[in-house]
PDB file of C-alpha atoms in Angstrom:
ATOM      1  CA  MET H   1     128.198   9.789 -20.068  1.00 56.00           C
ATOM      2  CA  ARG H   2     128.685   8.757 -22.905  1.00 58.00           C
ATOM      3  CA  ALA H   3     129.448   9.809 -26.307  1.00 58.00           C
ATOM      4  CA  ILE H   4     127.874  10.774 -29.372  1.00 59.00           C
ATOM      5  CA  SER H   5     128.804   7.553 -31.702  1.00 58.00           C
ATOM      6  CA  ALA H   6     128.641   7.729 -35.695  1.00 62.00           C
ATOM      7  CA  SER H   7     126.193   4.887 -35.125  1.00 69.00           C
ATOM      8  CA  ALA H   8     122.859   6.203 -33.742  1.00 66.00           C
ATOM      9  CA  PRO H   9     120.427   6.235 -34.982  1.00 70.00           C
ATOM     10  CA  PRO H  10     119.448   8.601 -37.269  1.00 69.00           C
ATOM     11  CA  ALA H  11     116.191  11.209 -36.554  1.00 69.00           C
ATOM     12  CA  ARG H  12     112.593  10.636 -36.859  1.00 79.00           C
ATOM     13  CA  GLY H  13     111.285  13.125 -38.249  1.00 79.00           C
ATOM     14  CA  PHE H  14     109.341  15.012 -41.380  1.00 79.00           C
ATOM     15  CA  THR H  15     112.060  18.099 -42.777  1.00 88.00           C
ATOM     16  CA  LEU H  16     110.787  21.062 -43.416  1.00 88.00           C
ATOM     17  CA  ILE H  17     111.083  20.644 -47.336  1.00 90.00           C
ATOM     18  CA  GLU H  18     108.365  17.540 -46.714  1.00 89.00           C
ATOM     19  CA  LEU H  19     105.888  19.447 -45.150  1.00 88.00           C
ATOM     20  CA  VAL H  20     105.946  21.900 -47.006  1.00 91.00           C
ATOM     21  CA  VAL H  21     105.265  20.564 -50.801  1.00 91.00           C
ATOM     22  CA  THR H  22     102.810  17.940 -48.552  1.00 91.00           C
ATOM     23  CA  ILE H  23     101.089  21.609 -47.497  1.00 93.00           C
ATOM     24  CA  ALA H  24     100.976  22.530 -51.550  1.00 91.00           C
ATOM     25  CA  ILE H  25     100.537  19.686 -53.185  1.00 92.00           C
ATOM     26  CA  LEU H  26      96.779  19.384 -50.265  1.00 91.00           C
ATOM     27  CA  GLY H  27      96.044  22.844 -51.030  1.00 90.00           C
ATOM     28  CA  VAL H  28      96.518  22.330 -55.052  1.00 89.00           C
ATOM     29  CA  LEU H  29      94.021  19.798 -54.461  1.00 87.00           C
ATOM     30  CA  ALA H  30      91.972  21.225 -52.776  1.00 85.00           C
ATOM     31  CA  MET H  31      91.360  24.832 -54.976  1.00 85.00           C
ATOM     32  CA  MET H  32      91.137  21.823 -57.546  1.00 83.00           C
ATOM     33  CA  ALA H  33      88.003  20.506 -54.970  1.00 78.00           C
ATOM     34  CA  VAL H  34      86.366  23.739 -54.839  1.00 81.00           C
ATOM     35  CA  PRO H  35      85.253  24.132 -58.228  1.00 80.00           C
ATOM     36  CA  MET H  36      83.624  20.756 -58.543  1.00 83.00           C
ATOM     37  CA  LEU H  37      81.375  21.401 -54.837  1.00 85.00           C
ATOM     38  CA  GLU H  38      80.691  24.280 -56.859  1.00 87.00           C
ATOM     39  CA  VAL H  39      79.130  23.039 -60.129  1.00 89.00           C
ATOM     40  CA  THR H  40      77.868  20.287 -57.118  1.00 90.00           C
ATOM     41  CA  ALA H  41      75.536  22.479 -55.724  1.00 90.00           C
ATOM     42  CA  GLN H  42      74.487  24.334 -58.550  1.00 92.00           C
ATOM     43  CA  ARG H  43      73.500  20.704 -60.250  1.00 94.00           C
ATOM     44  CA  GLN H  44      71.755  20.332 -57.086  1.00 95.00           C
ATOM     45  CA  LYS H  45      69.346  22.747 -56.880  1.00 94.00           C
ATOM     46  CA  GLU H  46      68.587  23.083 -61.488  1.00 95.00           C
ATOM     47  CA  VAL H  47      67.132  19.104 -59.922  1.00 96.00           C
ATOM     48  CA  GLU H  48      65.162  20.602 -57.514  1.00 96.00           C
ATOM     49  CA  LEU H  49      63.700  23.676 -60.349  1.00 96.00           C
ATOM     50  CA  ARG H  50      62.040  21.155 -62.422  1.00 96.00           C
ATOM     51  CA  ALA H  51      60.955  19.287 -60.058  1.00 97.00           C
ATOM     52  CA  ALA H  52      59.421  22.778 -58.572  1.00 97.00           C
ATOM     53  CA  LEU H  53      57.833  23.991 -62.162  1.00 97.00           C
ATOM     54  CA  ARG H  54      56.663  20.340 -63.041  1.00 97.00           C
ATOM     55  CA  GLU H  55      55.045  19.499 -59.720  1.00 97.00           C
ATOM     56  CA  ILE H  56      53.635  23.408 -59.968  1.00 97.00           C
ATOM     57  CA  ARG H  57      52.345  22.966 -63.925  1.00 97.00           C
ATOM     58  CA  GLY H  58      50.588  19.685 -63.499  1.00 97.00           C
ATOM     59  CA  ALA H  59      49.090  21.596 -60.185  1.00 97.00           C
ATOM     60  CA  ILE H  60      48.275  24.361 -63.111  1.00 97.00           C
ATOM     61  CA  ASP H  61      46.855  21.647 -65.525  1.00 97.00           C
ATOM     62  CA  ALA H  62      44.748  19.611 -62.674  1.00 96.00           C
ATOM     63  CA  TYR H  63      43.346  22.524 -62.318  1.00 96.00           C
ATOM     64  CA  ARG H  64      42.178  23.609 -65.098  1.00 96.00           C
ATOM     65  CA  GLN H  65      40.706  19.776 -65.972  1.00 96.00           C
ATOM     66  CA  ALA H  66      38.795  20.086 -63.057  1.00 95.00           C
ATOM     67  CA  VAL H  67      37.556  23.160 -64.520  1.00 95.00           C
ATOM     68  CA  VAL H  68      36.698  21.177 -67.991  1.00 94.00           C
ATOM     69  CA  ASP H  69      35.128  18.031 -66.029  1.00 94.00           C
ATOM     70  CA  LYS H  70      33.192  20.846 -64.633  1.00 93.00           C
ATOM     71  CA  LYS H  71      33.909  20.421 -61.061  1.00 93.00           C
ATOM     72  CA  ILE H  72      35.033  23.698 -60.732  1.00 92.00           C
ATOM     73  CA  GLN H  73      32.399  26.808 -60.785  1.00 90.00           C
ATOM     74  CA  VAL H  74      34.309  30.070 -63.023  1.00 90.00           C
ATOM     75  CA  ALA H  75      32.466  32.119 -64.857  1.00 88.00           C
ATOM     76  CA  ALA H  76      31.356  32.261 -68.035  1.00 87.00           C
ATOM     77  CA  ASP H  77      34.467  34.637 -69.728  1.00 88.00           C
ATOM     78  CA  ALA H  78      37.103  33.377 -67.966  1.00 89.00           C
ATOM     79  CA  SER H  79      39.529  30.838 -69.167  1.00 91.00           C
ATOM     80  CA  GLY H  80      39.675  28.254 -66.977  1.00 92.00           C
ATOM     81  CA  TYR H  81      43.542  28.244 -65.254  1.00 96.00           C
ATOM     82  CA  PRO H  82      43.755  28.955 -60.818  1.00 96.00           C
ATOM     83  CA  PRO H  83      43.751  32.427 -60.541  1.00 95.00           C
ATOM     84  CA  ASP H  84      46.745  32.646 -58.513  1.00 95.00           C
ATOM     85  CA  LEU H  85      48.522  29.994 -57.238  1.00 95.00           C
ATOM     86  CA  GLU H  86      47.616  29.805 -53.954  1.00 95.00           C
ATOM     87  CA  ALA H  87      44.598  28.701 -55.303  1.00 94.00           C
ATOM     88  CA  LEU H  88      46.193  25.767 -55.269  1.00 96.00           C
ATOM     89  CA  VAL H  89      47.122  24.748 -52.269  1.00 96.00           C
ATOM     90  CA  GLN H  90      43.837  26.200 -50.646  1.00 95.00           C
ATOM     91  CA  GLY H  91      41.683  24.608 -52.635  1.00 93.00           C
ATOM     92  CA  VAL H  92      38.600  25.352 -55.236  1.00 94.00           C
ATOM     93  CA  ALA H  93      34.995  24.209 -53.896  1.00 91.00           C
ATOM     94  CA  ASP H  94      33.866  20.853 -55.494  1.00 91.00           C
ATOM     95  CA  ILE H  95      30.200  21.448 -56.503  1.00 90.00           C
ATOM     96  CA  THR H  96      29.529  18.165 -57.284  1.00 90.00           C
ATOM     97  CA  ARG H  97      29.711  17.455 -54.269  1.00 88.00           C
ATOM     98  CA  PRO H  98      27.473  17.496 -52.145  1.00 87.00           C
ATOM     99  CA  ASP H  99      29.219  18.917 -49.025  1.00 88.00           C
ATOM    100  CA  THR H 100      31.312  21.128 -51.818  1.00 76.00           C
ATOM    101  CA  ARG H 101      33.784  19.864 -50.147  1.00 86.00           C
ATOM    102  CA  PRO H 102      37.300  21.696 -51.782  1.00 92.00           C
ATOM    103  CA  ILE H 103      40.072  19.928 -54.068  1.00 94.00           C
ATOM    104  CA  TYR H 104      42.966  20.758 -53.077  1.00 95.00           C
ATOM    105  CA  PHE H 105      45.523  20.613 -55.727  1.00 96.00           C
ATOM    106  CA  LEU H 106      48.762  21.279 -53.687  1.00 96.00           C
ATOM    107  CA  ARG H 107      50.146  19.995 -50.400  1.00 95.00           C
ATOM    108  CA  ARG H 108      52.826  22.890 -50.081  1.00 96.00           C
ATOM    109  CA  LEU H 109      53.686  25.634 -53.031  1.00 96.00           C
ATOM    110  CA  PRO H 110      57.660  25.036 -53.873  1.00 97.00           C
ATOM    111  CA  ARG H 111      60.540  27.732 -53.557  1.00 95.00           C
ATOM    112  CA  ASP H 112      62.563  28.542 -57.057  1.00 96.00           C
ATOM    113  CA  PRO H 113      65.540  27.513 -55.539  1.00 95.00           C
ATOM    114  CA  PHE H 114      67.163  29.846 -56.880  1.00 94.00           C
ATOM    115  CA  HIS H 115      65.821  33.097 -55.452  1.00 94.00           C
ATOM    116  CA  SER H 116      67.829  35.392 -54.348  1.00 89.00           C
ATOM    117  CA  ASP H 117      65.507  36.017 -51.692  1.00 91.00           C
ATOM    118  CA  PRO H 118      65.334  33.325 -48.604  1.00 89.00           C
ATOM    119  CA  ALA H 119      62.678  34.832 -46.499  1.00 92.00           C
ATOM    120  CA  ALA H 120      60.140  35.959 -49.589  1.00 93.00           C
ATOM    121  CA  PRO H 121      56.680  34.122 -49.744  1.00 94.00           C
ATOM    122  CA  ALA H 122      57.013  30.685 -52.090  1.00 93.00           C
ATOM    123  CA  ALA H 123      53.921  32.442 -54.312  1.00 93.00           C
ATOM    124  CA  GLU H 124      56.480  35.803 -55.209  1.00 94.00           C
ATOM    125  CA  THR H 125      59.570  33.587 -55.808  1.00 95.00           C
ATOM    126  CA  TRP H 126      58.049  32.396 -58.991  1.00 96.00           C
ATOM    127  CA  GLY H 127      57.033  35.036 -62.309  1.00 94.00           C
ATOM    128  CA  LEU H 128      53.902  33.828 -63.523  1.00 95.00           C
ATOM    129  CA  ARG H 129      52.122  33.915 -66.920  1.00 95.00           C
ATOM    130  CA  SER H 130      49.214  34.373 -67.899  1.00 94.00           C
ATOM    131  CA  TYR H 131      46.090  32.901 -69.906  1.00 94.00           C
ATOM    132  CA  ALA H 132      46.503  35.781 -73.254  1.00 92.00           C
ATOM    133  CA  SER H 133      50.089  36.510 -72.069  1.00 91.00           C
ATOM    134  CA  PRO H 134      51.730  36.385 -75.136  1.00 90.00           C
ATOM    135  CA  PRO H 135      54.775  33.409 -74.597  1.00 84.00           C
ATOM    136  CA  ASP H 136      58.207  35.223 -75.881  1.00 86.00           C
ATOM    137  CA  GLU H 137      56.727  38.200 -73.247  1.00 88.00           C
ATOM    138  CA  PRO H 138      54.980  36.211 -70.248  1.00 90.00           C
ATOM    139  CA  GLN H 139      53.275  38.494 -67.741  1.00 92.00           C
ATOM    140  CA  ALA H 140      50.929  38.208 -64.833  1.00 92.00           C
ATOM    141  CA  GLY H 141      47.478  38.852 -65.054  1.00 91.00           C
ATOM    142  CA  ASP H 142      43.868  37.344 -64.315  1.00 93.00           C
ATOM    143  CA  ASP H 143      45.238  33.732 -64.049  1.00 95.00           C
ATOM    144  CA  VAL H 144      47.655  31.438 -63.853  1.00 95.00           C
ATOM    145  CA  PHE H 145      49.158  29.440 -67.304  1.00 96.00           C
ATOM    146  CA  ASP H 146      52.064  29.238 -66.470  1.00 95.00           C
ATOM    147  CA  VAL H 147      55.645  29.526 -63.786  1.00 96.00           C
ATOM    148  CA  TYR H 148      58.824  30.884 -64.571  1.00 95.00           C
ATOM    149  CA  SER H 149      61.971  30.987 -62.389  1.00 95.00           C
ATOM    150  CA  LEU H 150      63.171  34.942 -62.262  1.00 94.00           C
ATOM    151  CA  SER H 151      66.504  34.178 -61.147  1.00 93.00           C
ATOM    152  CA  GLU H 152      69.153  35.831 -64.178  1.00 92.00           C
ATOM    153  CA  ARG H 153      71.141  33.565 -64.441  1.00 93.00           C
ATOM    154  CA  SER H 154      71.794  30.909 -67.000  1.00 92.00           C
ATOM    155  CA  GLY H 155      71.878  27.155 -66.318  1.00 92.00           C
ATOM    156  CA  LEU H 156      74.301  24.561 -66.866  1.00 90.00           C
ATOM    157  CA  ASN H 157      73.582  23.721 -70.211  1.00 91.00           C
ATOM    158  CA  GLY H 158      73.462  27.200 -70.630  1.00 92.00           C
ATOM    159  CA  VAL H 159      69.475  28.031 -71.059  1.00 94.00           C
ATOM    160  CA  ALA H 160      68.122  30.966 -69.353  1.00 92.00           C
ATOM    161  CA  TYR H 161      66.946  29.384 -65.633  1.00 93.00           C
ATOM    162  CA  LYS H 162      62.978  32.013 -67.227  1.00 91.00           C
ATOM    163  CA  GLU H 163      63.457  29.560 -69.810  1.00 92.00           C
ATOM    164  CA  TRP H 164      63.065  26.483 -68.631  1.00 90.00           C
TER     165      TRP H 164
END
């Protein structure tokens, strides 16, 4: 039998105090990271919202320009803006061509990234403003002059998404 001597190497490993301190530090770091991740996710959705608004508004303007250029037949008393958002995707007949092949303004209609119902059709995720509607109280009507987000939230810049 061997006797344990005073010159034996010390036991290796972590003490309970060291483990608790390490876990506490990791917990504090995780608590600081969560808000940063939420802000990053919101910022990404804001980028998507800006891009979607720019894309839809550009298509609405292109539709209006096609009316001005007399490529699309509209009634004399019509505003010259699309009747709904689906017309931008489905296309309208080009009356300047003999085969009246349609003019398409969007490949697909983007969704509002802040809309609460992911199952809703893309056209229902946007608020619509008609040409006859005042800018401070947008309302849907016979045409689509502009679109806006239906979200009640505000952006990181403090401006409500529906005012973008």
